[in-house]
Coordinates of C-alpha atoms in Angstrom, one line a residue:
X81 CA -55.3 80.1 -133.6
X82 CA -52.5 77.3 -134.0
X83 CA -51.6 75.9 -130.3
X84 CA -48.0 77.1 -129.0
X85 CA -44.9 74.4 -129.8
X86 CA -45.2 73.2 -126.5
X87 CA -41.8 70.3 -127.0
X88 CA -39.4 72.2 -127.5
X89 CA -37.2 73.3 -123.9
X90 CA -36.9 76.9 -123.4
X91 CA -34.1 78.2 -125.5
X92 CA -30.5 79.5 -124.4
X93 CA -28.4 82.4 -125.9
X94 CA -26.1 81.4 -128.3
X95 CA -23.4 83.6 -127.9
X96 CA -22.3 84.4 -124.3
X97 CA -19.1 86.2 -123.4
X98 CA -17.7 84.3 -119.9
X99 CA -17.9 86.1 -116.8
X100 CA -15.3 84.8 -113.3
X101 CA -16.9 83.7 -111.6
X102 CA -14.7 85.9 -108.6
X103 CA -16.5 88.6 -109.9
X104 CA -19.9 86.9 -109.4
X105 CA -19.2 86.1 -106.2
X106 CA -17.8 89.9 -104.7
X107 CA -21.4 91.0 -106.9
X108 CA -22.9 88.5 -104.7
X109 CA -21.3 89.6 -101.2
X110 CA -19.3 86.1 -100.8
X111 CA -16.4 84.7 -100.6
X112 CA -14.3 84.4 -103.3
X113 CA -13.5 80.9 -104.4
X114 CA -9.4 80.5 -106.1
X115 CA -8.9 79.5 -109.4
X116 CA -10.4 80.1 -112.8
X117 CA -13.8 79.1 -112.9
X118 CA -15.4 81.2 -116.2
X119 CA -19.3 81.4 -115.9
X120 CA -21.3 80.8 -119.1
X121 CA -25.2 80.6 -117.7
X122 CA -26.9 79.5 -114.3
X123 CA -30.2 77.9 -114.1
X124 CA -31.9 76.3 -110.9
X125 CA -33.0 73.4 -112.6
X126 CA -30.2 70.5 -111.9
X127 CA -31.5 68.6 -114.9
X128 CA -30.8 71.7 -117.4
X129 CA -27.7 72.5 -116.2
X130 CA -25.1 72.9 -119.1
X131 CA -21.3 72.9 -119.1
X132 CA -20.1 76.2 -117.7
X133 CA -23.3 76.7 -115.6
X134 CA -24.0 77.9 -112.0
X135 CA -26.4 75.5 -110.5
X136 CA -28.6 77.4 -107.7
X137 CA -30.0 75.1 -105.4
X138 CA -32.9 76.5 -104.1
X139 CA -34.6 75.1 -100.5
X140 CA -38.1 73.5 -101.7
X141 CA -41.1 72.1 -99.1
X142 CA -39.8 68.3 -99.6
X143 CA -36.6 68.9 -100.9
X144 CA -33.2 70.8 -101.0
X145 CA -31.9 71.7 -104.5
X146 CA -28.6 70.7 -103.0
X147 CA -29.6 67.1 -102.8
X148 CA -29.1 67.3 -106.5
X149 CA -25.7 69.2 -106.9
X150 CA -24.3 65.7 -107.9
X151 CA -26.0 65.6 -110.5
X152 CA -25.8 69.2 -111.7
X153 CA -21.8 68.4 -111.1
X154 CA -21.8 65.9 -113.6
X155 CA -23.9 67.6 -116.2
X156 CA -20.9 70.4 -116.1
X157 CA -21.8 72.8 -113.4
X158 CA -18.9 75.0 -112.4
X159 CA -19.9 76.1 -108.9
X160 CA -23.0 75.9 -106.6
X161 CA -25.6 79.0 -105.4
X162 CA -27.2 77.6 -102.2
X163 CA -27.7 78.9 -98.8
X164 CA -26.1 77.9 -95.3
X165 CA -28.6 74.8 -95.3
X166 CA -27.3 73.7 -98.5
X167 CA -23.5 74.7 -98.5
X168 CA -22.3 71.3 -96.4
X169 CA -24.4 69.2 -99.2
X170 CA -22.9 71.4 -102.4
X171 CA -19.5 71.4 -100.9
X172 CA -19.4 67.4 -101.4
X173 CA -19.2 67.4 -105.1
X174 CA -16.0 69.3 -105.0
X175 CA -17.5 72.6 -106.3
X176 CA -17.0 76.0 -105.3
X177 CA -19.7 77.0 -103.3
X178 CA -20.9 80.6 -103.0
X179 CA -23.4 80.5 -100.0
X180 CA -25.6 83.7 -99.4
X181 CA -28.8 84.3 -97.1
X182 CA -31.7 83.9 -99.4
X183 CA -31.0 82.2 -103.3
X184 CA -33.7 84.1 -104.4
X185 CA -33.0 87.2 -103.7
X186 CA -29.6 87.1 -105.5
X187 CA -30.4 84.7 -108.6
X188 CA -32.0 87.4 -110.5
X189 CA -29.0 89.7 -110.0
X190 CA -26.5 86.7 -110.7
X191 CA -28.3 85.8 -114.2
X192 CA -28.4 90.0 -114.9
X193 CA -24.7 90.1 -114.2
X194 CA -24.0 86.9 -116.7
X195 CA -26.0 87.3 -119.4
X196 CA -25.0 91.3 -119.6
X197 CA -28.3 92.8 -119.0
X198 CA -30.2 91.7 -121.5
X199 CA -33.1 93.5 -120.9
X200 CA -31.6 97.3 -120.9
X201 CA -31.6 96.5 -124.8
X202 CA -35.1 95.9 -124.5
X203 CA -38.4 98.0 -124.4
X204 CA -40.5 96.2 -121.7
X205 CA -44.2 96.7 -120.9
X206 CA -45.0 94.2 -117.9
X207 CA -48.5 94.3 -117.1
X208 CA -50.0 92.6 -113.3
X209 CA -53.7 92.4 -112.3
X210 CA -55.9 89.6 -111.5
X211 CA -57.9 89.4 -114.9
X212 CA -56.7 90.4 -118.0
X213 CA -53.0 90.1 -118.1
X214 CA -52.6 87.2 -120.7
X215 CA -55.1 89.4 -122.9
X216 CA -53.6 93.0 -123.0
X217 CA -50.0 91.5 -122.9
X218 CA -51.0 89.7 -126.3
X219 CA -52.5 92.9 -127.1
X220 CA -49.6 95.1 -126.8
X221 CA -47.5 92.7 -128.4
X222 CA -49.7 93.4 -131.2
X223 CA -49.4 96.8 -131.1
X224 CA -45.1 96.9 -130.9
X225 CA -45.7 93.9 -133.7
X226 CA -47.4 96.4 -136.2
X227 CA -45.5 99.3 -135.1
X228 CA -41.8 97.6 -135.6
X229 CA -39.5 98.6 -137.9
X230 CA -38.3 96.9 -141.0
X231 CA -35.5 94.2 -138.9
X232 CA -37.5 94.3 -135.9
X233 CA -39.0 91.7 -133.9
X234 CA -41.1 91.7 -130.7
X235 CA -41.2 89.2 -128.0
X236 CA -44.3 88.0 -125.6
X237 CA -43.7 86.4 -121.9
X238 CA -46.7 85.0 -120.6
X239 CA -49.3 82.0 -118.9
X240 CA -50.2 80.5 -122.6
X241 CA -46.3 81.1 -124.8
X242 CA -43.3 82.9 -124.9
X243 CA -42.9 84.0 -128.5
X244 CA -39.1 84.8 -129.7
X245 CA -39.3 86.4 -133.1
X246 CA -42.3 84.1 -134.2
X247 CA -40.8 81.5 -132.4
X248 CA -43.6 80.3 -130.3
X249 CA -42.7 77.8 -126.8
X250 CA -45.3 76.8 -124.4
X251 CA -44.7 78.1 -120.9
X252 CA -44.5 76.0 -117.8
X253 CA -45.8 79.4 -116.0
X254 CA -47.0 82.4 -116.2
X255 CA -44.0 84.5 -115.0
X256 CA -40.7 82.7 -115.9
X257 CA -38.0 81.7 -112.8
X258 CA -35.2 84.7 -112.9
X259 CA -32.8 82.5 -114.6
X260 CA -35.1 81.6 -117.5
X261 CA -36.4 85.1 -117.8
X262 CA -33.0 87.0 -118.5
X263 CA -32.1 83.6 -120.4
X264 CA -35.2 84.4 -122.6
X265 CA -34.3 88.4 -122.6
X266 CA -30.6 87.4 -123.8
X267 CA -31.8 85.1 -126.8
X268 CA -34.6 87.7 -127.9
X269 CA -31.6 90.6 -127.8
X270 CA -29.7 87.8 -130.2
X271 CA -32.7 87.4 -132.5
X272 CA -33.3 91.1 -133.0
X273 CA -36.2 91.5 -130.6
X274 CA -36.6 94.9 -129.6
X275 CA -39.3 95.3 -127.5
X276 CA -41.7 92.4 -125.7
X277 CA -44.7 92.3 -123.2
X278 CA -44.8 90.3 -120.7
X279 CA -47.4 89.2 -117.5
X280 CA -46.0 89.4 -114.3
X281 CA -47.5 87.5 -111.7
X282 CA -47.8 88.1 -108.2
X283 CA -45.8 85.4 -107.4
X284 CA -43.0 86.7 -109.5
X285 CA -42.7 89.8 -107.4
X286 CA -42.7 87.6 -104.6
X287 CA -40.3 85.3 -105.2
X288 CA -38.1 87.4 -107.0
X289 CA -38.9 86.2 -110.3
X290 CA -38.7 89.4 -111.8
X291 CA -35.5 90.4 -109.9
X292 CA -33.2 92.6 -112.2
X293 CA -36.1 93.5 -114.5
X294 CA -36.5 97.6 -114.3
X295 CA -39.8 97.5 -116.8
X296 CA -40.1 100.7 -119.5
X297 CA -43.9 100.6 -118.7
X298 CA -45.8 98.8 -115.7
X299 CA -49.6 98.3 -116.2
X300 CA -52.3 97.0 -113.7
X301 CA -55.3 96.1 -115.1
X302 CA -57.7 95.0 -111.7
X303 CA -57.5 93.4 -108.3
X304 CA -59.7 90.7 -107.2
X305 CA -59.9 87.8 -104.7
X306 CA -57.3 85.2 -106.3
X307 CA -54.2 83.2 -105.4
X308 CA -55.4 83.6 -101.0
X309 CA -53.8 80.0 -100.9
X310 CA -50.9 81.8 -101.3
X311 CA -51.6 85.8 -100.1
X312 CA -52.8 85.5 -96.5
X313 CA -54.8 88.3 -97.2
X314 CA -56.1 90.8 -100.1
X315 CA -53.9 93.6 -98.5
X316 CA -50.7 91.3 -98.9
X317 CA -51.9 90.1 -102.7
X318 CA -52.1 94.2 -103.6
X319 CA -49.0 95.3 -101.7
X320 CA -47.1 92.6 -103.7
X321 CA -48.7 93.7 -106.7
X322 CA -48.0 97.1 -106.0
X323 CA -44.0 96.7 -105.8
X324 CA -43.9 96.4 -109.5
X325 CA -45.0 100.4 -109.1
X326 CA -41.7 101.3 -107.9
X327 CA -38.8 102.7 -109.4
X328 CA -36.7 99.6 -108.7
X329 CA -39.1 97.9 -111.2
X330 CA -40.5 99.8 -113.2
X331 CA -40.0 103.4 -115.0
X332 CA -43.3 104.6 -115.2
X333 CA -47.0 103.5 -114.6
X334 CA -50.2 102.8 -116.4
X335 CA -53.4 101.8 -114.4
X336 CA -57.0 101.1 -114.7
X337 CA -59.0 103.4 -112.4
X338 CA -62.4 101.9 -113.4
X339 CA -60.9 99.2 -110.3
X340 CA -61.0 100.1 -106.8
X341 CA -57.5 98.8 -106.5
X342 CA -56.7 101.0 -109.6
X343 CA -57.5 103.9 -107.6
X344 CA -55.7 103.3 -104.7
X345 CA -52.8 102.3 -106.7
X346 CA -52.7 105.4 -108.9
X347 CA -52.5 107.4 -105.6
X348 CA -49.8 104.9 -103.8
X349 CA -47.8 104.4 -106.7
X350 CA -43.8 105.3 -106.1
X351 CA -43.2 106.0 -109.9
X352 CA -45.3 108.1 -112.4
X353 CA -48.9 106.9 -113.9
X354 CA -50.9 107.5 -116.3
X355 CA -54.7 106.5 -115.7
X356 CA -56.7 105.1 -118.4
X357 CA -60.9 104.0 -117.6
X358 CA -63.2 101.9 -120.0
X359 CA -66.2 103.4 -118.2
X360 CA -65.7 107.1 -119.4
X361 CA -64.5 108.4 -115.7
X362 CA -63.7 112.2 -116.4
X363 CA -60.6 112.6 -114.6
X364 CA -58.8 109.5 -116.4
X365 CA -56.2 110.8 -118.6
X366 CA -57.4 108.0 -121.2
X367 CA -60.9 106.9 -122.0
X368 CA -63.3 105.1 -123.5
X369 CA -66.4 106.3 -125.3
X370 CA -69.4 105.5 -127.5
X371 CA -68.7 101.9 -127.0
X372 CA -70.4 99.7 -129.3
X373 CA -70.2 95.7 -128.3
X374 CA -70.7 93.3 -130.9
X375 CA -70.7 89.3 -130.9
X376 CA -66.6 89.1 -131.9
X377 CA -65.2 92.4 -130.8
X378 CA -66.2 95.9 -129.9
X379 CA -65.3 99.4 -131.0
X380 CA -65.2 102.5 -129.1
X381 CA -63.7 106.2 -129.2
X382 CA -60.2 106.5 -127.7
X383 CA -60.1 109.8 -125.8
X384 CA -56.5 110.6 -125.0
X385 CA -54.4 114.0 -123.3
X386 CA -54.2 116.7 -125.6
X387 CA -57.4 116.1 -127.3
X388 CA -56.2 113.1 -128.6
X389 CA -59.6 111.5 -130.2
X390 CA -59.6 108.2 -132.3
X391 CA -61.7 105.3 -133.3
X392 CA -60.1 102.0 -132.0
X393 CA -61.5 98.2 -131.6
X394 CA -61.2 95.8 -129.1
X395 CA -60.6 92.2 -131.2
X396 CA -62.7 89.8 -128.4
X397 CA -66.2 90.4 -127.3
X398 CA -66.8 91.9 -123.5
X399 CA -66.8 95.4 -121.9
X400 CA -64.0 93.9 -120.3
X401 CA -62.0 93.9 -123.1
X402 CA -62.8 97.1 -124.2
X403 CA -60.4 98.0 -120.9
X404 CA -58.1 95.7 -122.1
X405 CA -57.8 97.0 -125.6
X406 CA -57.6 100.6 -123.6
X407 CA -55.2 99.4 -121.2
X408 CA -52.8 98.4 -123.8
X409 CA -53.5 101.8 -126.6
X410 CA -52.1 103.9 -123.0
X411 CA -49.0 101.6 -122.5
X412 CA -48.1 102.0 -125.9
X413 CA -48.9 105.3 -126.1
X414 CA -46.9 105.9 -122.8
X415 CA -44.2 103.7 -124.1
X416 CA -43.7 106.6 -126.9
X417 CA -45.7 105.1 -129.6
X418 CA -48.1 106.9 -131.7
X419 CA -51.5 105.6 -130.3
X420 CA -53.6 105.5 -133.8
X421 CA -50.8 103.0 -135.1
X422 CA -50.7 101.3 -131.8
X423 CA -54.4 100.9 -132.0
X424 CA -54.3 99.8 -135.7
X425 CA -52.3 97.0 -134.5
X426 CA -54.6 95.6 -131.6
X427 CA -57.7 96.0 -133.8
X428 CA -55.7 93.4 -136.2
X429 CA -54.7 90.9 -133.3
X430 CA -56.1 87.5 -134.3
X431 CA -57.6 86.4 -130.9
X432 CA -55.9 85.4 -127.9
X433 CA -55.7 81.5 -127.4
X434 CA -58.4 80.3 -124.3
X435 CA -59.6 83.5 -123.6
X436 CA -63.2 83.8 -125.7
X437 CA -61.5 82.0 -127.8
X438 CA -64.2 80.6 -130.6
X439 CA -64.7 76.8 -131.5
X440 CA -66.4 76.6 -135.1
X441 CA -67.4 73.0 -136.6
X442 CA -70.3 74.5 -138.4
X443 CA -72.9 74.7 -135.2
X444 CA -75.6 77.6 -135.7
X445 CA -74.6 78.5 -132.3
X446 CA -71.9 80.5 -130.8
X447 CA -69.2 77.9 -129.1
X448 CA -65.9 79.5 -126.9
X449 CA -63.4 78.2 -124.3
X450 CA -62.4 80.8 -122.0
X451 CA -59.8 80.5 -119.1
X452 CA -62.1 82.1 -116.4
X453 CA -61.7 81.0 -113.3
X454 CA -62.3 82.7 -110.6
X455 CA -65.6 84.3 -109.5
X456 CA -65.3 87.9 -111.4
X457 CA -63.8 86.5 -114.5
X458 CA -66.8 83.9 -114.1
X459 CA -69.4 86.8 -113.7
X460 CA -67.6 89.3 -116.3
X461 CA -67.7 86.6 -119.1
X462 CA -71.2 85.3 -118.9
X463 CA -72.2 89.2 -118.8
X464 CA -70.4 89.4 -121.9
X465 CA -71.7 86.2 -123.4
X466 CA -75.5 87.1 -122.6
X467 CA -75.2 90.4 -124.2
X468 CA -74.5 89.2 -127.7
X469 CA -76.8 85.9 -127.3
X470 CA -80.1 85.9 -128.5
X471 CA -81.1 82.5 -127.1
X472 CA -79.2 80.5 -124.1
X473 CA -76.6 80.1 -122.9
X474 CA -74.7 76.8 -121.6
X475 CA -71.9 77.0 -119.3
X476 CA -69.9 74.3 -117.9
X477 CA -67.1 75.4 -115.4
X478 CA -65.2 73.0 -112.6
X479 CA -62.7 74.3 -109.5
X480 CA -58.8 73.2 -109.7
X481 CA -58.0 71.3 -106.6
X482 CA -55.1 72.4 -104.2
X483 CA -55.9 75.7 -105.2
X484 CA -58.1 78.5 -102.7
X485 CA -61.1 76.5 -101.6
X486 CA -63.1 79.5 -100.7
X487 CA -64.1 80.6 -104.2
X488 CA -65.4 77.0 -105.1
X489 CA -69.4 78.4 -103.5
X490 CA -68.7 81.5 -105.4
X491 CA -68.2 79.9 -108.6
X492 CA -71.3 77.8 -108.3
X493 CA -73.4 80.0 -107.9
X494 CA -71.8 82.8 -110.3
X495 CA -72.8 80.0 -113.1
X496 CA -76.2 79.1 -111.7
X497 CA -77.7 82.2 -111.6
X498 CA -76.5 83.3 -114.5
X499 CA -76.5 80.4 -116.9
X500 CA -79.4 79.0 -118.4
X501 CA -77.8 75.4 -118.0
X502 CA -74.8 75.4 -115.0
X503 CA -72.9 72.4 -115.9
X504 CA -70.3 71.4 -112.4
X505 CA -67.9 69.3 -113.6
X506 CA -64.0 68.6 -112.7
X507 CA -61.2 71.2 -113.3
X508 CA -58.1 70.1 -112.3
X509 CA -58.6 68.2 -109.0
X510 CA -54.8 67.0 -108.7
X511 CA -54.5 65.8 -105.2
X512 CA -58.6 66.3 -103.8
X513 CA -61.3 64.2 -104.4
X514 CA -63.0 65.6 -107.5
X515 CA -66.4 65.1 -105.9
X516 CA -65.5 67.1 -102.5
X517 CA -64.8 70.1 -104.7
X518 CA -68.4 69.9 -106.5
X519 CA -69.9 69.6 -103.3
X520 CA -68.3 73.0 -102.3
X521 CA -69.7 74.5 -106.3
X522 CA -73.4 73.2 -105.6
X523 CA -73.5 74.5 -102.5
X524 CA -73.1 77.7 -103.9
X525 CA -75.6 77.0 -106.6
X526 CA -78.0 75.6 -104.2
X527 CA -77.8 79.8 -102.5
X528 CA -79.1 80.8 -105.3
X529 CA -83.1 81.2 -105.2
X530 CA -85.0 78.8 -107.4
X531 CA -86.7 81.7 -109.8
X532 CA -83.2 83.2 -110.3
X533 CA -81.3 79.6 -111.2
X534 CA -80.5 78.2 -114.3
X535 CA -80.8 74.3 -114.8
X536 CA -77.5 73.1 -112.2
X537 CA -76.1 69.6 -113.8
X538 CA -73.5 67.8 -112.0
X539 CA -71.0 65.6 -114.3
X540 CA -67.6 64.6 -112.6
X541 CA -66.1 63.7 -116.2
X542 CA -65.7 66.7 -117.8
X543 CA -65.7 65.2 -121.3
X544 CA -69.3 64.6 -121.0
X545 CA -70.1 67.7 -119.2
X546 CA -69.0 69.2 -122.3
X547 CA -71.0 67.1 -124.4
X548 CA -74.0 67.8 -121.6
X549 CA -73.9 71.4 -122.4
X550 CA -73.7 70.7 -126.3
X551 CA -76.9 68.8 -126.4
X552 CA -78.8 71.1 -125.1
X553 CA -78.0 73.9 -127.7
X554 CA -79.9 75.3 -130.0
X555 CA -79.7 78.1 -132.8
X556 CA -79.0 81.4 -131.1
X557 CA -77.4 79.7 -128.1
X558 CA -74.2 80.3 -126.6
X559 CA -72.0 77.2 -124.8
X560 CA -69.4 78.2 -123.0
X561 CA -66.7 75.9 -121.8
X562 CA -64.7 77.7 -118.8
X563 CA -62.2 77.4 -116.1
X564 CA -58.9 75.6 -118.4
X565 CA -58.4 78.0 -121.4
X566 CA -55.3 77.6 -123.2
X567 CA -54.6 74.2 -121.3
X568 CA -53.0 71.1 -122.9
X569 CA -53.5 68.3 -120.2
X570 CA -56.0 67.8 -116.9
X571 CA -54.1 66.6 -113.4
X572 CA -56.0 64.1 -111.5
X573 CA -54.6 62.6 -108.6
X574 CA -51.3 63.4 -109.7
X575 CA -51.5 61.9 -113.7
X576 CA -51.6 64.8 -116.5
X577 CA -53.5 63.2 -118.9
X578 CA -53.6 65.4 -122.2
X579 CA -57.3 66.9 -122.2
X580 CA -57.8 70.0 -124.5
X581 CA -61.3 71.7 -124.0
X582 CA -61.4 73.3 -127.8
X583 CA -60.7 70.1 -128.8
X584 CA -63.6 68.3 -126.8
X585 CA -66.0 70.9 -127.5
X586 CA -65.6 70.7 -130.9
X587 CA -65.4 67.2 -130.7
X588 CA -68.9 67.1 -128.7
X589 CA -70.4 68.9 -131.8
X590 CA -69.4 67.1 -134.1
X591 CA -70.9 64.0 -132.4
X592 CA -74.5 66.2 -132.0
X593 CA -75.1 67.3 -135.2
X594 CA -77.4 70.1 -136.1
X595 CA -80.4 69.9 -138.7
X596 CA -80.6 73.1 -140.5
X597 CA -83.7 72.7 -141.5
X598 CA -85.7 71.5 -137.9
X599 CA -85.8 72.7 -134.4
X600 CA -82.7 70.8 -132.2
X601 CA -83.6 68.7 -130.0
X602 CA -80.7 66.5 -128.1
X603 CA -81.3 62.6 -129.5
X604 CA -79.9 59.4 -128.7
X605 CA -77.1 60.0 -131.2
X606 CA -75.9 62.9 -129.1
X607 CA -72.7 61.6 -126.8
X608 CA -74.3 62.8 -123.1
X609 CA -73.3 61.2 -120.0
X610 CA -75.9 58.7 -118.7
X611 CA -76.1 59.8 -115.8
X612 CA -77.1 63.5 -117.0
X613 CA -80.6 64.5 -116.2
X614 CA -83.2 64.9 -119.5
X615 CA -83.4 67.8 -121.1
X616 CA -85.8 70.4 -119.8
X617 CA -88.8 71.5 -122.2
X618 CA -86.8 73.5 -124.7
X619 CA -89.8 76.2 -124.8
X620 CA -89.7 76.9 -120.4
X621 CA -86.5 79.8 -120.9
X622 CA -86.4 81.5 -117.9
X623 CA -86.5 85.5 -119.3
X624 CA -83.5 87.4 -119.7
X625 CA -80.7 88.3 -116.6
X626 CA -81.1 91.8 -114.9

């Protein structure tokens, strides 16, 4: 799948009819400023701000957005959004200042009110959970796609892209700021978008994000430990969850009861839901049955309300996406779409970029990336992997730095135990030593009992941890390159350096080539770190994971 346009800046309505900026500020509960200041956009960047433009500087851990209203001034801001710490610094550059308690709380509702509520003109299916979300959004997206009228587009917010009417823009998050996000909903409404799906973090509802977004269709796909660097707790990460299943964001619900969470949720929820389980529970008003997983995909019976019975597929391999491919049949389903067409569209979506996402130089062996990375996602897709592998499989998998250090053990030992080679290597260290963090993944590994662990390799560079884990497969095997996905660059100490892991995988098999016509065995020729142990005797396989 081509990678997303990632140099282009996110795009801007073209057409915007002014709004005074007194009006703004009695929406906004302040004072109003005199004169005639017509509003055209807002943004909370101070290096995107546009002639006509709000600037809203927001307070920051080392910095006040204030500090840059200068510059915002002179780029053509008409007024400054701030709060009382920031008014004296905004009220320097001569601007009218409209000072409220908390920015983020009213930015979502000041972008709503100037760009005309975009998103009323939209159909929107948000979908939350900790695993899952990039998939079923791109999913659904697929369904509206094939279901769309002649003159219709769809649109697709996410971690990987936003896609505008096959405009595709790489995305600097997974859930937009609220000024970008009704921004994005105003230029889709220009384009002739008419529906779009979009993931919506946790940190979205928290920080407001998502403020002003009433969402046709909520989904929640699971709930497990993630983001605990930022949730004190998992009570706090599914109450914030949760407040996208209310009615002041969202009109009704759809939610996976095959999750614990799921089924708390379903019961909690303050709006509507309809329940949908992969596993076949009886009381879920959609379900999955005769499942059949294959190497690239799976296909199962959709069981639906009404007697509602259809064959559907799920386009990537794992169970797990046979709930994703379920998930996303009920929201559009729910959404008022007719499910077989819904389905026909999903079944037809290409593949999802870093999740399972296939890397194919000619190698007799089955090569993905996938963006795992956290301890379920870990376990769920080396599951998946082993049940469509008839030989090995060889995973390599690092922790980001700066990010929850409590999974790091976890994650080791996830991939020791059930990988046949368990190749630690760097994620995305950013400010930690890289080496601190795999001393915290081979500790895990080192939990797990000899007789139950793979081979554990330890390879800082994660070029050659790649190229580790190539050398050692064979025909039949599986390597498995996890953690980054979709990403376009590695941060270490602060530096982004462009780093691709499709293209270093494929790279690493192109520089190990495979004889059709002999056993593989890893040679001189192969590019493997030095420092990488030799290969075990390719004949002692340790038998297959219960």
């Amino acid at each position: 799948m081509p990678h997303a346009d990632h140099s282009r800046p996110a795009p801007r309505p073209r057409h915007v009819s002014p709004v005074p900026l007194a009006t703004l500020a009695e929406l906004l509960g302040t004072a109003v400023p005199e004169g005639e200041h017509p509003v055209t956009g807002i943004t909370h960047d101070s290096r995107a701000v546009q002639p006509g433009d709000i600037y809203a500087a927001l307070p920051g851990a080392r910095f006040h957005g204030a500090d840059f209203a200068v510059q915002a001034a002179g780029l053509g801001a008409v007024a400054v959004l701030t709060d009382p710490s920031g008014t004296e610094r905004a009220a320097a550059t001569g601007l009218p200042v409209l000072t409220v308690p908390d920015v983020r709380a009213r930015m979502g509702a000041a972008a709503v009110a100037i760009h005309g509520d975009p998103g009323r003109d939209l159909l929107q299916i948000g979908v939350t959970g900790t695993s899952g979300k990039t998939t079923t959004a791109y999913l659904i997206e697929g369904g509206l796609r094939h279901a769309a009228k002649d003159g219709e587009e769809t649109g697709l917010i996410g971690t990987v892209e936003t896609r505008i009417a096959g405009e595709r823009i790489k995305s600097e998050r997974t859930t937009p700021e609220a000024t970008e996000l009704q921004a994005l909903f105003a230029v889709m409404r220009e384009r002739g978008v008419r529906s779009v799906a979009m993931e919506v973090s946790s940190h979205a509802l928290a920080l407001g994000r998502v403020d002003g977004c009433v969402f046709d269709v909520a989904v929640f796909t699971n709930l497990s430990p993630e983001h605990l660097d930022f949730h004190p707790d998992m009570e706090d990460y599914f109450r914030t969850k949760a407040q996208l299943f209310t009615p002041a964001r969202a009109g009704v619900g759809v939610v996976n009861i095959d999750d614990e969470y799921g089924r708390r949720l379903a019961a909690e929820a303050g709006v509507p839901v309809t329940t949908f389980s992969a596993e076949g529970h009886p009381d879920a008003d959609w379900r999955a049955a005769d499942v059949e997983i294959g190497p690239l995909g799976s296909t199962f019976t959709a069981l639906g309300p009404d007697g509602t019975r259809f064959r559907a597929a799920a386009p990537l391999p794992g169970p797990f996406n046979v709930s994703n491919a379920l998930a996303a049949i009920t929201a559009l389903a729910v959404a008022g779409l007719d499910p077989r067409t819904a389905a026909e569209g999903i079944a037809a979506v290409p593949g999802v970029p870093g999740r399972l996402e296939r890397v194919d130089a000619g190698q007799p062996y089955l090569a993905v990336v996938d963006y795992a990375h956290k301890p379920d996602a870990v376990e769920s897709v080396l599951y998946a992997l082993r049940k469509v592998t008839r030989g090995r499989v060889h995973a390599v998998l690092g922790c980001g730095g700066d990010r929850d250090p409590h999974k790091r053990p976890r994650m080791g030992a996830a991939l020791a135990r059930l990988a046949d080679t368990a190749v630690l290597t760097s994620d995305n260290p950013r400010s930690e030593d890289p080496l601190a963090i795999l001393a915290a993944m081979l500790a895990g590994a080192a939990e797990v009992p000899a007789h139950e662990r793979g081979t554990v390799l330890v390879e800082e560079d994660r070029a050659a941890a790649i190229a580790a884990a190539v050398a050692r497969a064979e025909a039949g095997d599986t390597v498995l390159v996890a953690g980054k996905g979709h990403e376009l660059g590695q941060d270490i100490a602060g530096v982004i350096r462009p780093f691709d892991d499709r293209d270093e995988l494929r790279a690493a098999i192109g520089r190990c080539p495979f004889s059709p016509t002999a056993a593989h065995a890893p040679t001189a020729t192969c590019a493997v770190s030095p420092t990488a142990p030799p290969d075990q005797d390719p004949d002692a396989r340790r038998g297959p994971l219960q």
